[in-house]
Coordinates of C-alpha atoms in Angstrom, one line a residue:
Chain T
M691 CA -25.7 -52.8 -15.6
S692 CA -25.4 -51.0 -18.9
E693 CA -27.0 -47.9 -17.5
L694 CA -24.5 -47.7 -14.7
G695 CA -21.7 -47.6 -17.3
L696 CA -23.5 -44.8 -19.1
V697 CA -23.9 -42.9 -15.8
Y698 CA -20.1 -43.1 -15.2
A699 CA -19.3 -41.9 -18.7
L700 CA -21.8 -39.0 -18.4
L701 CA -20.3 -38.1 -15.0
G702 CA -16.9 -37.9 -16.7
A703 CA -18.3 -35.6 -19.4
A704 CA -20.0 -33.5 -16.7
L705 CA -16.9 -33.2 -14.6
A706 CA -14.8 -32.1 -17.6
V707 CA -17.2 -29.3 -18.4
L708 CA -18.0 -28.4 -14.8
L709 CA -14.5 -28.3 -13.3
A710 CA -12.8 -26.7 -16.3
G711 CA -15.7 -24.3 -16.7
A712 CA -15.5 -23.3 -13.0
G713 CA -11.7 -22.8 -13.3
S714 CA -12.2 -20.5 -16.3
S715 CA -15.0 -18.5 -14.6
I716 CA -12.9 -17.9 -11.5
G717 CA -9.9 -17.0 -13.7
V718 CA -11.8 -14.7 -16.0
G719 CA -13.5 -13.2 -12.9
I720 CA -10.2 -12.4 -11.3
A721 CA -8.7 -10.9 -14.5
G722 CA -11.9 -9.0 -15.1
Q723 CA -11.6 -7.3 -11.8
A724 CA -8.1 -6.2 -12.6
A725 CA -9.2 -5.2 -16.1
S726 CA -12.0 -3.1 -14.7
G727 CA -9.6 -1.3 -12.4
V728 CA -7.3 -0.3 -15.3
V729 CA -10.2 0.7 -17.6
T730 CA -11.7 2.9 -14.8
E731 CA -8.5 5.0 -14.9
D732 CA -7.6 4.6 -18.5
P733 CA -10.4 3.5 -20.9
G734 CA -7.9 3.6 -23.8
K735 CA -6.4 0.3 -22.6
F736 CA -9.7 -1.6 -23.0
A737 CA -8.7 -3.7 -26.0
K738 CA -5.4 -4.9 -24.4
V739 CA -6.8 -5.7 -21.0
L740 CA -9.8 -7.5 -22.6
I741 CA -7.4 -9.9 -24.4
M742 CA -5.7 -10.6 -21.0
Q743 CA -9.1 -11.2 -19.4
L744 CA -10.0 -13.8 -22.1
L745 CA -6.9 -15.9 -21.7
P746 CA -8.2 -17.9 -18.7
G747 CA -11.4 -18.6 -20.6
T748 CA -9.8 -21.4 -22.8
Q749 CA -10.0 -24.0 -20.0
G750 CA -13.8 -23.9 -20.2
I751 CA -13.7 -24.4 -23.9
Y752 CA -11.3 -27.4 -23.5
G753 CA -13.7 -28.9 -21.0
L754 CA -16.6 -28.4 -23.4
L755 CA -14.6 -30.0 -26.2
V756 CA -13.9 -33.1 -24.1
G757 CA -17.5 -33.2 -22.9
F758 CA -18.7 -33.1 -26.6
I759 CA -16.3 -35.9 -27.6
T760 CA -17.4 -38.0 -24.7
L761 CA -21.1 -37.4 -25.4
S762 CA -20.6 -38.2 -29.0
K763 CA -18.6 -41.4 -28.1
I764 CA -21.3 -42.8 -25.9
G765 CA -24.0 -41.9 -28.5
L766 CA -25.9 -39.5 -26.4
L767 CA -25.6 -36.7 -29.0
G768 CA -27.2 -38.9 -31.6
G769 CA -30.0 -39.9 -29.3
T770 CA -29.0 -43.6 -29.2
P771 CA -26.8 -44.3 -26.2
V772 CA -24.5 -47.2 -26.6
A773 CA -24.5 -50.0 -24.1
L774 CA -21.6 -49.5 -21.7
D775 CA -20.4 -51.8 -19.0
P776 CA -19.4 -50.1 -15.7
K777 CA -15.7 -50.8 -16.3
T778 CA -15.8 -48.9 -19.7
G779 CA -17.9 -46.2 -18.1
L780 CA -15.2 -45.7 -15.4
L781 CA -12.5 -45.7 -18.0
I782 CA -14.2 -42.8 -19.7
L783 CA -14.7 -41.0 -16.4
A784 CA -10.9 -41.4 -15.7
A785 CA -10.1 -40.1 -19.2
C786 CA -12.2 -37.0 -18.5
L787 CA -10.5 -36.1 -15.3
P788 CA -7.2 -34.6 -16.5
I789 CA -8.9 -31.6 -18.3
G790 CA -11.4 -31.3 -15.4
V791 CA -8.9 -31.0 -12.6
V792 CA -6.1 -29.3 -14.5
G793 CA -8.7 -26.9 -16.0
L794 CA -9.9 -25.9 -12.6
I795 CA -6.5 -25.2 -11.1
S796 CA -4.9 -23.7 -14.2
G797 CA -8.0 -21.5 -14.8
K798 CA -7.7 -19.9 -11.4
S799 CA -3.9 -19.6 -11.6
Q800 CA -4.0 -18.2 -15.1
G801 CA -6.6 -15.6 -13.9
Q802 CA -4.2 -14.5 -11.2
T803 CA -1.3 -14.3 -13.6
S804 CA -3.4 -12.3 -16.1
A805 CA -4.4 -9.9 -13.3
A806 CA -0.7 -9.4 -12.5
A807 CA 0.1 -9.0 -16.2
I808 CA -2.7 -6.4 -16.5
G809 CA -0.6 -4.4 -14.0
I810 CA 2.2 -4.4 -16.6
I811 CA -0.2 -3.0 -19.2
A812 CA -1.4 -0.4 -16.8
K813 CA 2.1 1.0 -16.4
K814 CA 3.9 -0.1 -19.6
P815 CA 1.3 -0.7 -22.4
D816 CA 4.1 -1.1 -25.0
Q817 CA 5.2 -4.3 -23.2
F818 CA 1.9 -6.0 -24.1
G819 CA 3.6 -8.9 -25.9
K820 CA 5.8 -9.8 -23.0
A821 CA 2.9 -9.3 -20.5
M822 CA 0.8 -11.8 -22.5
L823 CA 3.5 -14.5 -22.3
F824 CA 3.2 -14.9 -18.6
P825 CA -0.4 -16.1 -18.4
A826 CA 0.1 -17.9 -21.7
M827 CA 2.7 -20.1 -20.0
V828 CA 0.0 -21.5 -17.7
E829 CA -2.0 -22.5 -20.7
T830 CA 0.6 -25.1 -21.6
Y831 CA -0.5 -27.4 -18.8
A832 CA -4.2 -27.0 -19.7
I833 CA -3.3 -28.0 -23.3
L834 CA -1.3 -31.0 -22.1
A835 CA -4.3 -32.2 -20.0
L836 CA -6.7 -31.6 -22.9
L837 CA -4.4 -33.7 -25.2
I838 CA -4.4 -36.6 -22.7
S839 CA -8.1 -36.4 -22.1
I840 CA -8.9 -36.5 -25.9
L841 CA -6.4 -39.3 -26.6
A842 CA -7.7 -41.4 -23.7
V843 CA -11.4 -40.9 -24.5
N844 CA -10.8 -41.7 -28.2
A845 CA -8.7 -44.8 -27.3
I846 CA -11.3 -46.4 -25.1
P847 CA -13.2 -49.0 -27.2
V848 CA -17.0 -48.9 -26.7
Chain R
M545 CA -12.1 -15.4 -2.6
S546 CA -11.0 -13.1 0.2
D547 CA -7.4 -13.3 -1.2
N548 CA -8.6 -11.5 -4.3
Q549 CA -10.7 -8.8 -2.7
Y550 CA -8.2 -6.1 -3.7
T551 CA -7.6 -7.1 -7.3
Y552 CA -9.7 -4.3 -8.7
A553 CA -8.3 -1.8 -6.3
V554 CA -4.7 -2.8 -7.0
A555 CA -5.2 -2.6 -10.7
R556 CA -6.6 1.0 -10.3
I557 CA -3.6 1.9 -8.2
R558 CA -1.3 0.4 -10.8
A559 CA -2.9 2.8 -13.3
K560 CA -2.6 5.6 -10.8
E561 CA 1.0 4.9 -10.1
V562 CA 1.8 6.1 -13.7
S563 CA 0.9 9.6 -12.6
L564 CA 3.1 9.6 -9.5
F565 CA 6.1 11.8 -9.8
S566 CA 9.3 10.0 -10.8
Q567 CA 12.8 11.3 -10.1
A568 CA 12.8 12.8 -13.6
T569 CA 9.6 14.8 -12.9
I570 CA 11.1 16.0 -9.7
E571 CA 14.2 17.2 -11.6
Q572 CA 11.9 19.1 -14.0
L573 CA 10.2 20.7 -11.0
L574 CA 13.6 21.6 -9.6
A575 CA 14.5 23.2 -12.8
C576 CA 11.6 25.7 -12.5
K577 CA 13.0 29.1 -11.8
D578 CA 10.6 30.2 -9.0
E579 CA 7.6 29.1 -6.9
K580 CA 5.1 30.5 -9.4
Q581 CA 6.6 28.4 -12.3
C582 CA 6.6 25.4 -10.0
L583 CA 2.9 25.8 -9.2
Q584 CA 2.2 26.2 -12.9
F585 CA 4.1 23.0 -13.6
L586 CA 2.1 21.2 -10.9
V587 CA -1.2 22.4 -12.3
E588 CA -0.2 21.2 -15.7
K589 CA 0.5 17.8 -14.2
G590 CA -3.1 17.7 -12.9
W591 CA -2.5 18.8 -9.3
G592 CA -5.3 20.7 -7.6
E593 CA -8.7 21.3 -9.2
A594 CA -10.0 24.0 -11.5
D595 CA -11.3 25.9 -8.5
T596 CA -8.2 25.4 -6.3
P597 CA -6.4 28.7 -5.7
M598 CA -3.0 29.0 -7.2
E599 CA -1.4 28.7 -3.8
A600 CA 1.1 26.0 -2.6
E601 CA -0.8 25.0 0.5
A602 CA -4.2 24.9 -1.2
I603 CA -2.9 22.6 -4.0
L604 CA -1.0 20.3 -1.6
T605 CA -4.0 20.0 0.7
R606 CA -6.2 19.2 -2.2
E607 CA -3.8 16.5 -3.4
K608 CA -3.8 14.9 0.1
E609 CA -7.6 14.9 0.1
K610 CA -7.7 13.3 -3.4
T611 CA -5.6 10.4 -2.1
W612 CA -8.0 9.7 0.7
E613 CA -11.1 10.2 -1.5
L614 CA -9.7 7.5 -3.8
M615 CA -9.0 5.1 -0.8
R616 CA -12.5 5.6 0.5
E617 CA -13.8 4.6 -2.9
L618 CA -11.6 1.5 -3.1
V619 CA -11.7 0.1 0.4
K620 CA -14.8 -0.6 2.5
D621 CA -13.0 -1.1 5.8
M622 CA -10.9 2.0 6.2
S623 CA -9.5 0.8 9.6
V624 CA -6.6 -0.8 7.7
F625 CA -5.3 2.7 7.1
D626 CA -5.6 3.7 10.8
V627 CA -1.9 3.1 11.4
L628 CA -1.1 5.7 8.7
T629 CA -3.3 8.3 10.2
Y630 CA -1.9 7.9 13.7
P631 CA 0.7 10.7 13.3
D632 CA -2.0 13.1 12.2
L633 CA -4.4 11.9 14.9
F634 CA -1.9 12.3 17.7
H635 CA -0.9 15.7 16.3
N636 CA -4.6 16.7 16.6
L637 CA -4.5 15.6 20.2
K638 CA -1.4 17.6 20.9
A639 CA -2.8 20.7 19.2
A640 CA -6.1 20.3 21.1
I641 CA -4.4 19.9 24.5
K642 CA -2.2 23.0 23.8
E643 CA -5.2 25.1 22.7
I644 CA -7.2 24.2 25.8
A645 CA -4.3 24.4 28.3
T646 CA -3.0 27.7 26.9
E647 CA -6.5 29.1 26.2
E648 CA -5.2 30.3 22.8
K649 CA -7.1 30.2 19.5
N650 CA -5.1 29.4 16.4
P651 CA -6.7 28.7 13.0
N652 CA -6.0 25.6 10.8
I653 CA -4.1 23.6 13.4
F654 CA -5.9 20.3 12.8
Y655 CA -5.4 17.6 10.2
K656 CA -8.5 16.3 8.4
D657 CA -9.3 12.7 7.6
T658 CA -8.5 11.3 11.1
A659 CA -10.6 9.0 13.3
V660 CA -11.3 11.8 15.7
S661 CA -11.7 15.2 14.0
G662 CA -10.1 18.4 15.4
E663 CA -13.4 19.8 16.6
E664 CA -14.3 16.6 18.4
M665 CA -10.9 16.5 19.9
M666 CA -11.4 20.0 21.3
E667 CA -14.7 19.0 22.8
I668 CA -13.2 15.9 24.4
I669 CA -10.2 17.7 25.9
S670 CA -12.2 20.7 27.2
A671 CA -14.7 18.3 28.9
K672 CA -11.7 16.2 30.1
D673 CA -13.8 13.2 28.9
F674 CA -10.7 11.1 27.8
S675 CA -12.8 7.9 27.7
R676 CA -14.3 9.1 24.4
L677 CA -10.8 8.9 22.8
P678 CA -9.5 5.7 21.2
E679 CA -8.1 3.3 23.8
N680 CA -4.5 3.8 22.8
M681 CA -4.8 7.6 23.3
R682 CA -6.6 7.9 26.7
E683 CA -3.6 7.4 29.1
A684 CA -1.3 9.6 27.1
A685 CA -3.9 12.3 26.6
K686 CA -4.6 12.5 30.3
E687 CA -1.0 12.5 31.3
A688 CA 0.0 15.1 28.7
Y689 CA -2.9 17.4 29.6
E690 CA -2.1 17.2 33.3
T691 CA 1.7 17.6 32.7
L692 CA 1.1 20.7 30.5
L693 CA -1.3 22.2 33.0
H694 CA 1.0 21.7 36.0
T695 CA 4.4 22.2 34.5
R696 CA 3.7 24.3 31.4
D697 CA 6.4 22.2 29.8
G698 CA 5.3 22.0 26.1
Q699 CA 8.2 19.7 25.2
L700 CA 7.3 17.2 27.9
C701 CA 3.7 17.2 26.7
D702 CA 5.0 16.6 23.1
I703 CA 7.2 13.6 24.0
I704 CA 4.4 11.9 26.0
I705 CA 2.1 12.2 23.0
D706 CA 4.8 11.3 20.4
R707 CA 5.8 8.3 22.4
A708 CA 2.1 7.2 22.6
A709 CA 1.8 7.7 18.8
L710 CA 4.9 5.4 18.3
D711 CA 3.5 2.8 20.6
A712 CA 0.2 2.9 18.9
I713 CA 1.8 2.5 15.4
Y714 CA 4.0 -0.4 16.7
Q715 CA 1.0 -2.1 18.4
A716 CA -1.1 -1.7 15.2
G717 CA 1.8 -3.3 13.2
K718 CA 2.1 -6.2 15.6
E719 CA -1.6 -6.9 15.4
S720 CA -1.9 -6.5 11.7
K721 CA -2.0 -9.5 9.4
D722 CA -0.8 -7.4 6.5
E723 CA 2.9 -7.6 6.0
I724 CA 3.2 -4.0 4.8
I725 CA 1.6 -2.7 7.9
R726 CA 4.0 -4.7 10.1
D727 CA 7.0 -3.6 8.0
Y728 CA 5.9 0.0 8.0
A729 CA 5.3 0.0 11.7
E730 CA 8.7 -1.5 12.4
S731 CA 10.6 0.9 10.1
T732 CA 8.6 4.0 11.3
V733 CA 9.3 3.3 15.0
A734 CA 12.9 2.4 14.5
V735 CA 13.6 5.5 12.3
A736 CA 11.8 7.7 14.9
D737 CA 13.9 6.2 17.7
I738 CA 17.1 6.9 15.7
K739 CA 15.9 10.5 15.0
I740 CA 15.2 11.0 18.7
A741 CA 18.7 9.6 19.6
V742 CA 20.4 12.0 17.1
R743 CA 18.4 15.1 18.2
S744 CA 18.9 14.2 21.9
Q745 CA 22.7 13.8 21.3
K746 CA 22.8 17.3 19.7
T747 CA 20.8 18.9 22.6
A748 CA 22.5 16.9 25.3
K749 CA 19.4 15.2 26.7
T750 CA 19.6 12.7 29.5
M751 CA 19.1 8.9 29.4
D752 CA 15.8 9.3 31.1
F753 CA 14.5 11.7 28.6
M754 CA 15.5 9.4 25.7
K755 CA 13.9 6.4 27.3
K756 CA 10.7 8.3 27.8
A757 CA 10.7 9.4 24.2
M758 CA 11.7 6.2 22.4
A759 CA 9.4 3.3 21.8
E760 CA 10.5 -0.3 21.9
C761 CA 10.8 -2.2 18.6
D762 CA 12.4 -5.3 17.3
S763 CA 15.1 -3.9 15.0
V764 CA 16.6 -1.3 17.3
S765 CA 17.4 -1.5 21.0
V766 CA 16.3 1.6 22.9
E767 CA 18.8 0.9 25.7
L768 CA 21.8 0.6 23.4
L769 CA 20.7 3.5 21.1
A770 CA 20.2 5.8 24.1
R771 CA 23.6 4.8 25.6
A772 CA 25.2 5.4 22.2
A773 CA 23.6 8.8 22.1
L774 CA 25.1 9.7 25.4
S775 CA 28.5 8.8 24.1
G776 CA 28.3 10.9 21.0
M777 CA 27.3 11.0 17.3
D778 CA 30.0 8.6 16.3
A779 CA 28.7 6.0 18.8
I780 CA 25.2 6.3 17.2
G781 CA 26.7 5.7 13.8
E782 CA 28.7 2.8 15.1
Y783 CA 25.7 1.2 16.7
L784 CA 23.6 1.7 13.6
S785 CA 26.2 0.1 11.3
G786 CA 25.5 -3.2 13.2
T787 CA 21.8 -3.0 12.6
A788 CA 19.5 -3.0 9.5
Y789 CA 19.9 0.7 9.4
A790 CA 23.5 0.9 8.5
E791 CA 22.8 3.4 5.6
G792 CA 21.5 5.7 8.3
A793 CA 25.0 5.8 9.9
Q794 CA 26.4 6.9 6.5
A795 CA 23.8 9.6 6.1
L796 CA 24.4 10.8 9.6
A797 CA 28.1 11.2 8.9
E798 CA 27.3 13.1 5.7
S799 CA 25.0 15.9 6.9
P800 CA 21.9 16.6 9.1
S801 CA 19.7 17.0 6.0
A802 CA 21.1 13.8 4.4
F803 CA 20.1 12.0 7.6
E804 CA 16.5 13.5 7.5
R805 CA 16.3 12.5 3.9
W806 CA 17.4 9.0 4.7
C807 CA 14.7 8.7 7.4
D808 CA 12.0 9.2 4.7
N809 CA 13.8 7.2 2.1
R810 CA 13.9 4.3 4.4
I811 CA 10.1 4.2 4.6
I812 CA 9.9 4.3 0.8
Q813 CA 12.4 1.5 0.5
T814 CA 10.2 -0.5 3.0
I815 CA 7.2 -0.2 0.8
H816 CA 9.0 -0.6 -2.6
P817 CA 8.3 -4.4 -2.9
Q818 CA 4.6 -3.5 -3.1
L819 CA 5.1 -2.4 -6.7
Y820 CA 5.1 -6.1 -7.6
N821 CA 2.2 -7.2 -5.5
S822 CA -1.1 -7.7 -7.3
F823 CA -3.7 -8.9 -4.8
T824 CA -3.4 -7.5 -1.3
I825 CA -3.9 -4.2 0.5
G826 CA -0.2 -3.6 0.3
P827 CA -0.1 -1.5 -2.9
L828 CA -2.9 0.7 -1.6
V829 CA -1.0 1.4 1.6
A830 CA 2.2 1.9 -0.3
Y831 CA 0.4 4.4 -2.7
V832 CA -0.9 6.5 0.3
L833 CA 2.7 6.6 1.7
A834 CA 4.1 7.3 -1.7
R835 CA 1.7 10.2 -2.2
E836 CA 2.6 11.6 1.2
N837 CA 6.2 11.4 0.3
E838 CA 5.6 13.0 -3.0
I839 CA 3.6 15.9 -1.5
K840 CA 6.3 16.3 1.2
T841 CA 9.0 16.5 -1.5
V842 CA 7.0 19.0 -3.5
R843 CA 6.5 21.1 -0.4
I844 CA 10.3 21.1 0.2
I845 CA 10.9 22.2 -3.3
L846 CA 8.2 24.9 -3.2
S847 CA 9.5 26.3 0.1
G848 CA 13.0 26.2 -1.2
K849 CA 12.0 28.1 -4.3
L850 CA 10.0 30.6 -2.3
N851 CA 13.0 31.2 0.0
E852 CA 15.3 31.4 -3.1
L853 CA 17.6 28.6 -1.8
P854 CA 20.2 27.4 -4.3
E855 CA 19.1 24.4 -6.4
E856 CA 21.8 22.2 -4.9
S857 CA 20.7 22.7 -1.4
I858 CA 17.0 22.0 -2.3
R859 CA 18.2 18.9 -4.2
E860 CA 20.0 17.6 -1.1
R861 CA 16.7 17.5 0.7
V862 CA 14.7 15.9 -2.1
R863 CA 13.3 12.5 -1.1
E864 CA 13.6 9.2 -3.1
M865 CA 10.5 8.6 -5.2
Y866 CA 8.4 5.4 -5.1
V867 CA 8.2 4.9 -8.8

């Protein structure tokens, strides 16, 4: 029984990393296509569009962070896994879901917003600050999800 | 990820839009004192190539080619642009039919970058092998060829082919899943119908002629427009003011060149929302149309300068720019 609890908890960590990472890779991919388009025509804008491309990459880092905290919590990082009952394992799985799901959706959306904002840089590079704010808004919801996931994972007694 | 397949292309187009001529650039071009200075200005703006002769037509042709070279680089399936090349394609058909039927030889009468090249069109028409033409051209080609051969009426031949071109554009618009193609087709056909009505009114054409020349579309009623044209120019204006083309009525009242200008501006207004679209084919189609509009405007200015027209009368003909 204790192993099933561990499986649930590990599944939670895996989902946090997997979904948020997938969201980021989609988002960075979309923004990267737009960035490449601009750099093809105007290589001088490389630095500005690179920053835009990196913005959707944070969800993957948040997923990784929650994954680390979870692995540390269940003792897998230290090499001595704690005995978890299935209920606690499921609690940890549920705690990991916010950053996983929100990371996936917000990563893709942020990538699309970044691609659109790269369009602003292509035409009005002096408006870089304003252009960066639009994709940054999407970040808010990934941070909220990260916060809840961290608080929840930490709050579950093991 | 099919919804993002044009992300790279659109971003490149966004960067390219920076070099499209704005109204301010057109003003600078208008301020040039003669055609030579205009050409110099265009070359400084990157028009033509190092080996392009310093002649208006050579520079403008090269610019048109550059647009299509870019599109071929960005889009795998060029069929999305078919609707934009229909006017050129049907022009090639018209030119080939007239060449064959009149047995004359004229140089440079065909447009490049069309689905059927000028040479191929000549072969098809001379062999009367109309089945080799795209489906939407076959009937019209046969009818126009036979009409010209039997009646020697060039105008009748023209309206048969022009009508077929409008029908083809409209059909392509209806079948397209891209909003811009649908909007472009609707605007193009409606504006063409209005133009036909205005010209028919001026030349006192019959109802039958107008019905033969005009193509059906959603935003304008051929029947009502043709009837208005029979009643007079004011009736056309009155009819238009109740449609989505009310500004056309104002332009019509202003002057013939203001009306012609409105016809082109209307297309630019149709594509304008594409400036804020980041992921679809829309901005690419809009860029091609914007480039055509830009080249047309530059051609108007150059010929105005060449013919030493006063700046004001050239300005009256200058089209609205996309950016």
